[in-house]
Coordinates of C-alpha atoms and ligand atoms in Angstrom, one line a residue:
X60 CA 59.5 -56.1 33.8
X61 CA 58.9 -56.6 30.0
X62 CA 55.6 -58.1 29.4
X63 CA 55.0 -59.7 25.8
X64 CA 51.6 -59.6 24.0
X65 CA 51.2 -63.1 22.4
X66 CA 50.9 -62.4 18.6
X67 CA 47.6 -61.0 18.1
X68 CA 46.4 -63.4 15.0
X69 CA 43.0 -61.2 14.7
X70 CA 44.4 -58.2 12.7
X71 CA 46.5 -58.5 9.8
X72 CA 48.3 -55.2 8.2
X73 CA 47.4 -53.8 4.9
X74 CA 50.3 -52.2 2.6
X75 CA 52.2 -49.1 4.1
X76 CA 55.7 -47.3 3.7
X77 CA 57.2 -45.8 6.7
X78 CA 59.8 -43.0 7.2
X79 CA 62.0 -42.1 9.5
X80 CA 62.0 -37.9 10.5
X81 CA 63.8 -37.9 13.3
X82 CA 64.8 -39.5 17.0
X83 CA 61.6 -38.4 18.7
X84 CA 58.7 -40.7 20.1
X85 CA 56.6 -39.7 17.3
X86 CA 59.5 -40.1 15.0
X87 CA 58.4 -42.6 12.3
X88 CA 55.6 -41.7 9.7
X89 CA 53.4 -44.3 8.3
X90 CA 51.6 -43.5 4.8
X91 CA 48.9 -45.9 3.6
X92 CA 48.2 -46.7 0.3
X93 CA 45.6 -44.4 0.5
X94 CA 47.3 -41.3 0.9
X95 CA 46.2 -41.5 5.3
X96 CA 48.6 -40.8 8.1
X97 CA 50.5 -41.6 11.8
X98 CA 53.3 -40.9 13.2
X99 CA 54.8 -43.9 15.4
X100 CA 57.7 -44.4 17.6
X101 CA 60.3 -47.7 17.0
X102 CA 58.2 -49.5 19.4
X103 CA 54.9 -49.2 18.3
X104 CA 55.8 -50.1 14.7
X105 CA 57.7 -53.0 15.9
X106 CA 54.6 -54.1 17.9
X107 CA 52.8 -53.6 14.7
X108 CA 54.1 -55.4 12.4
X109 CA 54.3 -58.5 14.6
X110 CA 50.7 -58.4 15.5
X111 CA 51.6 -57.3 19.1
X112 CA 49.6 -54.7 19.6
X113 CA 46.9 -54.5 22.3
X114 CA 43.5 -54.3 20.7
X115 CA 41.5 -50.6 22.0
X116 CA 43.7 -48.9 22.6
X117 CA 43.9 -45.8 20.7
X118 CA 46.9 -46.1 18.6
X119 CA 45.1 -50.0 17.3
X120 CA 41.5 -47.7 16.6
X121 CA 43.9 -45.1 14.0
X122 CA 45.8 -47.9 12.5
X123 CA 42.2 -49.8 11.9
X124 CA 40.3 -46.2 11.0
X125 CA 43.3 -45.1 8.3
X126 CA 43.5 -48.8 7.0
X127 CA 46.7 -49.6 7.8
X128 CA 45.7 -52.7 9.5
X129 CA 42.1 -54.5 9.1
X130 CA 40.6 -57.2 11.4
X131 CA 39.8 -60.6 9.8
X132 CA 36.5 -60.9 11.3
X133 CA 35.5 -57.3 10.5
X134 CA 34.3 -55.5 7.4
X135 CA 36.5 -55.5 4.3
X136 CA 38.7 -52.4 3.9
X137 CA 39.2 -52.7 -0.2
X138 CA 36.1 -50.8 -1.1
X139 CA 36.7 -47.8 1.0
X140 CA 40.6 -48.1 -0.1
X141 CA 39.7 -48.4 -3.4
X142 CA 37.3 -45.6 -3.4
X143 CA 39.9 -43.0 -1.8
X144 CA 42.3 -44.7 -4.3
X145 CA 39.9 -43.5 -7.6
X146 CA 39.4 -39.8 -6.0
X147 CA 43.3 -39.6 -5.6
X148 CA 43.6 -40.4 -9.0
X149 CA 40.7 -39.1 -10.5
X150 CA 42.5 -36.8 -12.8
X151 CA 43.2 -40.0 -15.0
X152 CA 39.4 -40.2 -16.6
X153 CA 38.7 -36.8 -17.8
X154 CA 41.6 -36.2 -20.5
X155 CA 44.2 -32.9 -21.1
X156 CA 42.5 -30.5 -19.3
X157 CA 45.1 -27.7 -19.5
X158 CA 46.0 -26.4 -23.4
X159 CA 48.6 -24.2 -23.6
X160 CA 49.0 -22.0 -26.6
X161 CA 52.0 -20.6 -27.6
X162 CA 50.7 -18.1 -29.8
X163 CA 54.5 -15.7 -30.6
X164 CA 57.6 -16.4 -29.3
X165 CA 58.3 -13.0 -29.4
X166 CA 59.0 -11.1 -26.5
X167 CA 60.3 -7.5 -25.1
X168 CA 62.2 -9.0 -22.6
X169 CA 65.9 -10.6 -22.3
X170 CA 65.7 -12.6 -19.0
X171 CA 68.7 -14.4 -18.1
X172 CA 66.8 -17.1 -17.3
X173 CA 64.9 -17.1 -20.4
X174 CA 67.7 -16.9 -23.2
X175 CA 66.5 -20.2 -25.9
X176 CA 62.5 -19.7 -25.4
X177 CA 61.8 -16.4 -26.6
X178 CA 62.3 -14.2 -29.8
X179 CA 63.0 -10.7 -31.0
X180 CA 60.2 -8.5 -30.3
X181 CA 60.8 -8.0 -34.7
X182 CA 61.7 -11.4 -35.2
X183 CA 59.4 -13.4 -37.9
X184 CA 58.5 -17.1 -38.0
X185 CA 57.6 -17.1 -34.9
X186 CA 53.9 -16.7 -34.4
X187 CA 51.3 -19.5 -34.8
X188 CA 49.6 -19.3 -37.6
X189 CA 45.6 -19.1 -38.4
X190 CA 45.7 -22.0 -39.7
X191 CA 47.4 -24.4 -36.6
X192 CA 45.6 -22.1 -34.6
X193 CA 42.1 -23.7 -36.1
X194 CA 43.4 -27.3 -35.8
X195 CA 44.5 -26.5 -32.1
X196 CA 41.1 -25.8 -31.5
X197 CA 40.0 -28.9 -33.0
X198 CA 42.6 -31.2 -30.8
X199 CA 41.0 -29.4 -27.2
X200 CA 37.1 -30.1 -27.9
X201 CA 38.7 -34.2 -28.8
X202 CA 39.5 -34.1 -25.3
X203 CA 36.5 -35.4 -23.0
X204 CA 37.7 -33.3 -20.3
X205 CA 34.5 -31.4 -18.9
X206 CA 36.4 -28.7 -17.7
X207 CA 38.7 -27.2 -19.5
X208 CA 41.4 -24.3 -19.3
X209 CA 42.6 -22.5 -22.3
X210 CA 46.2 -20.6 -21.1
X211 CA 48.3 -18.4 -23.8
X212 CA 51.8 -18.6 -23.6
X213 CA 54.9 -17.1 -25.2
X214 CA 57.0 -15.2 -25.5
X215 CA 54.6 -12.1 -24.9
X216 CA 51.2 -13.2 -26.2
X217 CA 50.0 -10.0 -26.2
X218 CA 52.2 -9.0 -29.1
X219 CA 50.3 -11.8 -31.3
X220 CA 46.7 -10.8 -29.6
X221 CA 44.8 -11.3 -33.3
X222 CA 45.4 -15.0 -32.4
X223 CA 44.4 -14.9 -29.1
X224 CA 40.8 -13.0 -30.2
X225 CA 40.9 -16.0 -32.9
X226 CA 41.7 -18.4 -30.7
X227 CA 38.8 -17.6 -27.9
X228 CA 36.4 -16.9 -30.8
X229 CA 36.2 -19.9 -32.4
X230 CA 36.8 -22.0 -28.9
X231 CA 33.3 -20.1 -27.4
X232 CA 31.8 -20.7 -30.6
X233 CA 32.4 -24.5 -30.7
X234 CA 31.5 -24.4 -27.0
X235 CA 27.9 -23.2 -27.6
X236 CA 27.0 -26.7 -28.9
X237 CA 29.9 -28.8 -26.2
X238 CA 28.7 -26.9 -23.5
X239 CA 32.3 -27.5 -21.0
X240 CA 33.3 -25.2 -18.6
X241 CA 36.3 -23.3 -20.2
X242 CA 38.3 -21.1 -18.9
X243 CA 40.7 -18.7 -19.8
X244 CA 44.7 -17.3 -18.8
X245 CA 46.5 -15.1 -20.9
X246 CA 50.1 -15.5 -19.1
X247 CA 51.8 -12.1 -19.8
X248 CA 54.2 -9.3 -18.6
X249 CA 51.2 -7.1 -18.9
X250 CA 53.5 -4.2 -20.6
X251 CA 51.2 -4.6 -23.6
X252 CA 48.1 -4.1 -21.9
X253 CA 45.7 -1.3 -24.3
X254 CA 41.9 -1.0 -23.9
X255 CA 40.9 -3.1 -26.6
X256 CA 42.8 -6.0 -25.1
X257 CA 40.9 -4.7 -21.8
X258 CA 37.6 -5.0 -23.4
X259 CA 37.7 -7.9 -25.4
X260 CA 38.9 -9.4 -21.9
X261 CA 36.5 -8.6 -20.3
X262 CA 34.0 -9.5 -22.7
X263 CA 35.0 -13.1 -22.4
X264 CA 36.1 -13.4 -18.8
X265 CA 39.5 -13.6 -19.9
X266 CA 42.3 -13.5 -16.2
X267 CA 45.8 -12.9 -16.4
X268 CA 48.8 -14.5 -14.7
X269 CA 51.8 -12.1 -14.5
X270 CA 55.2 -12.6 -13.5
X271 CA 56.2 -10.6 -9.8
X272 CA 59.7 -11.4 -9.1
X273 CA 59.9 -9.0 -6.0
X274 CA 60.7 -5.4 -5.2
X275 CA 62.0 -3.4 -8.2
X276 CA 65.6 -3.7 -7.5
X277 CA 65.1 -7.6 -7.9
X278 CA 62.4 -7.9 -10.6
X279 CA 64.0 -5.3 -13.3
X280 CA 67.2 -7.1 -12.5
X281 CA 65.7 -10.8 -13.5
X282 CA 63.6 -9.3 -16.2
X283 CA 65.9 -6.8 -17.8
X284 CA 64.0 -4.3 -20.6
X285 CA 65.9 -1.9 -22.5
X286 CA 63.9 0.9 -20.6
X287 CA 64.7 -0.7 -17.5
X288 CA 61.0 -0.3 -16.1
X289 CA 59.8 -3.9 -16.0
X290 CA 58.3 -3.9 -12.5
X291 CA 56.8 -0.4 -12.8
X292 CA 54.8 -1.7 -16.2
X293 CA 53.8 -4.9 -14.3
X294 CA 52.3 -3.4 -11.6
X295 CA 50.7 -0.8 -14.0
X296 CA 49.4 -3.6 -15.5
X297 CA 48.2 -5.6 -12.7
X298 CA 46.3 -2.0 -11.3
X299 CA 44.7 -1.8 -14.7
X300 CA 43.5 -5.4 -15.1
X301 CA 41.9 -4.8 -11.4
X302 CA 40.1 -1.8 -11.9
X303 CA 38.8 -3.1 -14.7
X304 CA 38.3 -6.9 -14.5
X305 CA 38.4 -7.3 -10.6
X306 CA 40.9 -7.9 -7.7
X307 CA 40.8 -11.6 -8.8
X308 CA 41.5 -11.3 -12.6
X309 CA 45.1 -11.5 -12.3
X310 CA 47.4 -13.4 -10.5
X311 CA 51.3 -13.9 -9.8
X312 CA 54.2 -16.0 -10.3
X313 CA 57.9 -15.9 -8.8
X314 CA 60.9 -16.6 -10.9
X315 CA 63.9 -17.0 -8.0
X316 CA 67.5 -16.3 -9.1
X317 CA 69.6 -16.9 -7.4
X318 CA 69.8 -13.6 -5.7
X319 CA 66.5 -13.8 -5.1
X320 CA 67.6 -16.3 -2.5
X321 CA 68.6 -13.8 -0.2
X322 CA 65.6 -11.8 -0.5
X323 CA 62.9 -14.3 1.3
X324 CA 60.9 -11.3 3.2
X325 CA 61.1 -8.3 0.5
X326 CA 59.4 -10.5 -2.0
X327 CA 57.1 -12.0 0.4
X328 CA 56.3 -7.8 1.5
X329 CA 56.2 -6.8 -2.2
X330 CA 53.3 -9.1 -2.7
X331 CA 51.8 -8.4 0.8
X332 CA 52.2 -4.4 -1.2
X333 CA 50.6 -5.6 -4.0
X334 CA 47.7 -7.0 -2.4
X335 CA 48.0 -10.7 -3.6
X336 CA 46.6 -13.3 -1.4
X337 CA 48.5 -16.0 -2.8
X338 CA 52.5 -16.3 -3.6
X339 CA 54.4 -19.2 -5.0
X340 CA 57.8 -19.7 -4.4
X341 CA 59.4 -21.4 -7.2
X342 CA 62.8 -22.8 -7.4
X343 CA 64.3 -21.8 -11.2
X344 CA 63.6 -24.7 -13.9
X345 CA 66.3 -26.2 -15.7
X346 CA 64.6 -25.2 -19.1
X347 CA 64.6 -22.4 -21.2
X348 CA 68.7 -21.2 -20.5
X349 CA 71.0 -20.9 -22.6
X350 CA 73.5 -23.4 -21.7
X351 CA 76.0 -20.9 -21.0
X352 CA 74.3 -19.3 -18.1
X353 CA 72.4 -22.4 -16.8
X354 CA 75.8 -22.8 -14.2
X355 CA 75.4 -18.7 -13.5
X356 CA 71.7 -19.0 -13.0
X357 CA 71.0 -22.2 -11.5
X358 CA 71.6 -22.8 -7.6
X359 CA 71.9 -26.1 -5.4
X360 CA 68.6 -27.4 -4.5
X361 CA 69.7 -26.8 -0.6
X362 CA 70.6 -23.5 -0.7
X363 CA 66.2 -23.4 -1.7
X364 CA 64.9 -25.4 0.6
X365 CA 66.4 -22.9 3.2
X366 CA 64.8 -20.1 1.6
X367 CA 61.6 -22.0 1.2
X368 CA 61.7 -22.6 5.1
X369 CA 62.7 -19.1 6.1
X370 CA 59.9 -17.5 3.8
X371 CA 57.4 -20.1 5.2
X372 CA 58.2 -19.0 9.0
X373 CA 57.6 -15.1 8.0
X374 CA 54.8 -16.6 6.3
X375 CA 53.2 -17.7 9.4
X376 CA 53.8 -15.1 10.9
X377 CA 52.1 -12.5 8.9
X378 CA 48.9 -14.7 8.9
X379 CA 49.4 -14.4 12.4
X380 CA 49.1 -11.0 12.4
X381 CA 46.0 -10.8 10.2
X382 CA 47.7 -10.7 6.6
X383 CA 46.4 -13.2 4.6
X384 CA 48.6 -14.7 2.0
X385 CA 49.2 -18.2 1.6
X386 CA 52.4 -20.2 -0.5
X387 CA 51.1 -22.2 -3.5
X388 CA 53.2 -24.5 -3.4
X389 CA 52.6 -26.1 0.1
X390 CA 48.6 -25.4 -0.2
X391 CA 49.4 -27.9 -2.5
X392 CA 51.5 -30.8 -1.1
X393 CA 48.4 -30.1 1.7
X394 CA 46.0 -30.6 0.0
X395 CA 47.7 -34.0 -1.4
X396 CA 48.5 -35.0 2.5
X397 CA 45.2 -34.3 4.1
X398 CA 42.4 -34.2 1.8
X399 CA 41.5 -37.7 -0.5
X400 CA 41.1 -35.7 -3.4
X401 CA 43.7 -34.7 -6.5
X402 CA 44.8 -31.2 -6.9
X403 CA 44.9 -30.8 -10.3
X404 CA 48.9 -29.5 -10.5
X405 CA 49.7 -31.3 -13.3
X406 CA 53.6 -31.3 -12.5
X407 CA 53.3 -33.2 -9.5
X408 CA 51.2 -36.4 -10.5
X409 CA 51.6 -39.8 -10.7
X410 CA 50.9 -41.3 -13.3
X411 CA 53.0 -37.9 -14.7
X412 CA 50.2 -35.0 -16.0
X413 CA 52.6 -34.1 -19.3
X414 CA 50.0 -35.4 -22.0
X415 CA 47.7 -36.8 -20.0
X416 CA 46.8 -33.8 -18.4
X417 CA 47.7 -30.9 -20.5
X418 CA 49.1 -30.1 -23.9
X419 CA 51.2 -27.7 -25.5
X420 CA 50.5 -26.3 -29.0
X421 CA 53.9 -24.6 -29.9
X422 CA 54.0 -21.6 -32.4
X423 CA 55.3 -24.1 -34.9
X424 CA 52.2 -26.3 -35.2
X425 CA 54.3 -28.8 -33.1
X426 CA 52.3 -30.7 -30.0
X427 CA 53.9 -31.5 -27.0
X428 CA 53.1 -32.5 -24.0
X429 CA 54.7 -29.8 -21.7
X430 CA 55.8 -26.0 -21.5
X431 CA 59.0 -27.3 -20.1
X432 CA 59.0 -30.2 -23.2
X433 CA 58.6 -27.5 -26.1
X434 CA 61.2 -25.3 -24.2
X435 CA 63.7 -28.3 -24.5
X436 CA 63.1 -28.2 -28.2
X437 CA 64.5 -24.3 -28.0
X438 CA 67.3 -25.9 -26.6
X439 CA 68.0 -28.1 -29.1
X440 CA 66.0 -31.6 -27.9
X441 CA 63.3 -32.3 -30.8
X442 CA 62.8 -36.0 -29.0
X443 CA 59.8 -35.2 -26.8
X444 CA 57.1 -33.5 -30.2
X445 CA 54.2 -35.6 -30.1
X446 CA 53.3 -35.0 -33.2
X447 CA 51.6 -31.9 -35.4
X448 CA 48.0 -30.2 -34.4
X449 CA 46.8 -31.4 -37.9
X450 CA 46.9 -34.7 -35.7
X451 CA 44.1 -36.1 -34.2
X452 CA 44.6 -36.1 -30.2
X453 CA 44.1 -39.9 -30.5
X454 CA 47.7 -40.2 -32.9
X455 CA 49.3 -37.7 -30.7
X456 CA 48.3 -39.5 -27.6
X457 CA 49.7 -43.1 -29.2
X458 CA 52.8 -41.5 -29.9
X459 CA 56.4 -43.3 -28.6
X460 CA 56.7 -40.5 -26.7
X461 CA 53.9 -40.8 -24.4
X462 CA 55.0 -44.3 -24.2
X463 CA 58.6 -43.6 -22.9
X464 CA 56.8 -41.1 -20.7
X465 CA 54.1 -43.4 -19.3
X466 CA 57.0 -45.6 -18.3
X467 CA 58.7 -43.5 -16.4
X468 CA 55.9 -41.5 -15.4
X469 CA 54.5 -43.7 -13.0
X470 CA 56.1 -42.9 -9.0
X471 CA 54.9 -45.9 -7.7
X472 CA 56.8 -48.0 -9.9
X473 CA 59.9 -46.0 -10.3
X474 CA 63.5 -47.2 -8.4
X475 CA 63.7 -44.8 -5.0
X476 CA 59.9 -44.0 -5.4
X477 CA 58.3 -47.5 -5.1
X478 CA 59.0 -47.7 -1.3
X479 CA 59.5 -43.9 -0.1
X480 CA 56.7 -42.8 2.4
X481 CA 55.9 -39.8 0.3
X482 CA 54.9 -41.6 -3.0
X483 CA 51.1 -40.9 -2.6
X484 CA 51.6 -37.4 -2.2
X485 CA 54.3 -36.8 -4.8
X486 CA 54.8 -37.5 -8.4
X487 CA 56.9 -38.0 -11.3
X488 CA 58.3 -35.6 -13.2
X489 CA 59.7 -37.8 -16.7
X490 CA 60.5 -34.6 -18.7
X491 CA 63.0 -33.0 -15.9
X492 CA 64.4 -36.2 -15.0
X493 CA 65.1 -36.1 -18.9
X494 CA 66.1 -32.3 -19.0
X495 CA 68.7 -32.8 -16.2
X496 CA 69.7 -36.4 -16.5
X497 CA 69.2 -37.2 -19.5
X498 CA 67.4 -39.9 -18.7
X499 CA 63.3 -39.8 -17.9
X500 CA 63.6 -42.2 -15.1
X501 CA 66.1 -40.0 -13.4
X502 CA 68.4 -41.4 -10.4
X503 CA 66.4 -39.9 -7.3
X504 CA 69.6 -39.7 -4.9
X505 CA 71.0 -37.0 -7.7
X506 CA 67.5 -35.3 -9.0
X507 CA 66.7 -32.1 -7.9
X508 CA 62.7 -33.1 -8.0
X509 CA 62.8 -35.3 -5.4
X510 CA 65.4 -33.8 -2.9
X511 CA 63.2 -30.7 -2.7
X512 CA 60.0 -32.7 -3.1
X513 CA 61.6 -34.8 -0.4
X514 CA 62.4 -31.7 2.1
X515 CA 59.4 -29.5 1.7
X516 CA 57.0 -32.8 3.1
X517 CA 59.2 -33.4 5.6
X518 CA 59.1 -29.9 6.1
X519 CA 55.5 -29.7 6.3
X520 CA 54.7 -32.9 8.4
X521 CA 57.0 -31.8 10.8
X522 CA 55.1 -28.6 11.1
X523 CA 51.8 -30.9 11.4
X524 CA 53.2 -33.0 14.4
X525 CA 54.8 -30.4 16.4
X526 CA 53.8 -26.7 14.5
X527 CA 51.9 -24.8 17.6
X528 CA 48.6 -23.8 17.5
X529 CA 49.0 -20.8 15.3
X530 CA 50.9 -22.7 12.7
X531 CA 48.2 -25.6 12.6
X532 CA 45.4 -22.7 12.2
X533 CA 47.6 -20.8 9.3
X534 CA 48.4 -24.2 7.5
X535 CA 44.9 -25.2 7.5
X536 CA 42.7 -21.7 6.5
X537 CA 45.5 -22.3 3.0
X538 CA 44.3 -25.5 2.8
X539 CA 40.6 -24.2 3.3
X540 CA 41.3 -20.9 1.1
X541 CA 39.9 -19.2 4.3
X542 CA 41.1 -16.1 6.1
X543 CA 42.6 -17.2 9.8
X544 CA 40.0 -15.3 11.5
X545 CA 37.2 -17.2 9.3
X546 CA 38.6 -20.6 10.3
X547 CA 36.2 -22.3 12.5
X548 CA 38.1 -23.3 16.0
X549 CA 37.5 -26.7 16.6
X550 CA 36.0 -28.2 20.2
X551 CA 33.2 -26.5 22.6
X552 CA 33.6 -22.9 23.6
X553 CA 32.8 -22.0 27.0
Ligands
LIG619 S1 60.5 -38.1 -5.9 FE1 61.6 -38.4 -4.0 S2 60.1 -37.6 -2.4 FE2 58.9 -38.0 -4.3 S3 58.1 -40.1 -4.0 FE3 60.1 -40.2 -5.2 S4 61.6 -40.7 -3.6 FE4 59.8 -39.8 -2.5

């Protein structure tokens, strides 16, 4: 027999979006507004939203705790919503807090992948000059961002390293009256490493971020020198910064290609080798390739998500076994999914980070308002230049093209967005939408952002609601930023 709950006029529900995963009885996810979580089965939710469900019970407590539902003769939710709501976003008040330099384009490398953004390693007009350099200076301190990271960019910056020393010179200089908290990345192939870069280095607390494709046979063969010794002079490099500068002063990115695809567990065991305890697993950009090789290089968004999964399971399972090395990518979509606080990734934000959380200074004395935005202009695409670094920040920031950004840089307002259950741990990505669709908005059914974005949080709340113990524990110390063994186990111990 069917019994039927009179409406239950007490409770009325706040804004949510719901989801389906799968068939099961927990099948259904439910996001609030505020980034909180359940999963539901058909039933519940249809009790739910017609005020049928039976006060204490436990399923009525959640709803009330993670303000998807509030009683009228209760307290009022909107100041607690609206306080998660500000830490979510609290990236907004403080201003470009990353500043990319792209001191040379000049590089000893010809990556495949990287065909339109670099130059000759002889090649001329391609350095920033003194001058830019001081007026790029200027444009960082007019942000009011307390905390601030200065990153140098190429091409090889290492080849131009008189404007790097220039660069950090004046910025710690101008920073003994401001007073922020800077700090400073030199992204490099490390082949360039001497001991006066060394020094000065670690003089100024300078860390590097490298590029570690995988084992040898994959690295040398994305990152092709005519001595064919790229990943021996990386991990030279990487050994050298470490003895010198600490374990911690350098860190590592993956390029995939689409051989790499094949490869999940030697690159995972390459950087298990190398001793890193973080790897990120990136899917190839659309930027940056020569157009002729862009339908070589690239690689269906589907054929990565199944290496993403696959490298995630071994992942596990060498935390499991006391190896500690955590995916960057999915510490991060964790961090949006079970903490109220932003992450700081300024390429998955809403409203979009390019501009109003970092800026580009290209070697040109052009601004704009993403790596992959000045890459585009290698490519051809001028549209997306702010403006020049003789500019104040407040022009550059005015410009139409942080306008067309802003309005299609918001998630929550964007067709496809507005009402999927993953909006308030996603973001919009303007610049890629633009770079592959040529159009900022973007179409989500066809845009590679959001069908991996799309995948890897289903991915990952699937492994929340039904991972076993092991994978809960593993998933959380990267969250944390904890060693398994050092995560606390939750519950009384006997
Ligand atoms: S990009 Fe896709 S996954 Fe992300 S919020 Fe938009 S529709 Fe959802």
């Amino acid at each position: 027999m069917t019994v039927l709950l009179a409406t239950d006029a007490t409770y009325r529900l706040l804004p949510f979006r719901f989801m389906r995963l799968d068939e099961s009885d927990r099948g259904l996810l439910l996001t609030a507004e505020t980034g909180e979580y359940l999963f539901l089965s058909e039933a519940q939710l249809d009790q739910l939203v017609n005020r049928r469900l039976p006060r204490h019970t436990p399923l009525y407590k959640d709803l009330l705790a993670r303000h998807f539902i509030y009683e009228i003769d209760g307290h009022d939710p909107l100041p607690e919503m609206a306080a998660q709501y500000r830490s979510r976003k609290s990236f907004l008040f403080g201003g470009p807090a990353l500043h990319l330099f792209v001191v040379t384009l000049r590089c000893n490398h010809t990556c495949q992948y990287c065909q339109v953004s670099r130059a000759p390693l002889g090649g001329s007009g391609h350095d920033l000059s003194a001058e830019h350099a001081r007026h790029a200076v200027d444009r960082l301190f007019e942000s009011p961002s307390p905390v601030l990271t200065v990153e140098f960019q190429g091409g090889e910056p290492l080849l131009a390293f008189d404007r790097v020393r220039q660069i950090v010179e004046a910025v710690q200089a101008r920073n003994s009256e401001e007073r922020r908290s800077i700090r400073f990345v030199i992204s490099s192939t490390l082949h360039h490493l001497d001991e006066q870069v060394l020094d000065f280095a670690q003089e100024h607390d300078i860390h590097f971020s490298t590029s570690l494709d995988g084992p040898a046979f994959l690295h040398d063969a994305n990152r092709p020198t005519p001595e064919r010794d790229a990943h021996a002079r990386t991990l030279d490099g990487i050994r050298r910064v470490r003895e010198r500068l600490g374990h911690e002063a350098v860190s590592a990115l993956t390029t995939l290609a689409a051989r790499s695809l094949e490869y999940p567990e030697a690159i995972i065991d390459e950087y298990v080798e190398q001793q890193f305890d973080s790897i990120s697993l990136r899917p190839l950009s659309p930027y940056g390739f020569a157009h002729s090789s862009r339908q070589r290089l690239d690689y269906p968004m589907a054929r990565y998500v199944a290496f993403y999964k696959q490298a995630l399971a071994y992942l596990i399972t060498l935390n499991g076994q006391g190896i500690r090395l955590s995916e960057g990518y999915a510490s991060l979509l964790l961090t949006h999914i079970l903490t109220p606080f932003a992450s700081g990734y300024v390429d998955l934000r809403s409203p979009a980070g390019a501009g109003i959380g970092a800026l580009v200074y290209n070697y040109d004395g052009g601004v704009y308002p993403s790596d992959e935005a000045r890459m585009l202009l290698e490519m051809g695409e001028a549209g997306l230049r702010l403006g020049s670094v003789e500019q104040p920040l407040e022009t550059l920031l005015r410009s139409p093209v942080m306008g067309l950004l802003l309005s299609a840089g918001i998630a929550e307002g964007l067709p496809g967005c507005a009402d999927c259950a993953f909006v308030p741990y996603c973001g919009a990505d303007p610049i890629e939408h633009y770079a592959r669709q040529s159009d900022p908005v973007g179409h989500r059914a066809f845009s590679a952002f959001c069908q991996k974005n799309m995948a890897l949080l289903q991915h990952l709340f699937r492994l929340l609601r039904d991972g076993d113990d092991l994978t809960q524990r593993v998933l959380l110390s990267w969250l944390a930023r904890r060693r398994l063994a050092d995560l606390p186990v939750p519950g009384y111990r006997g």
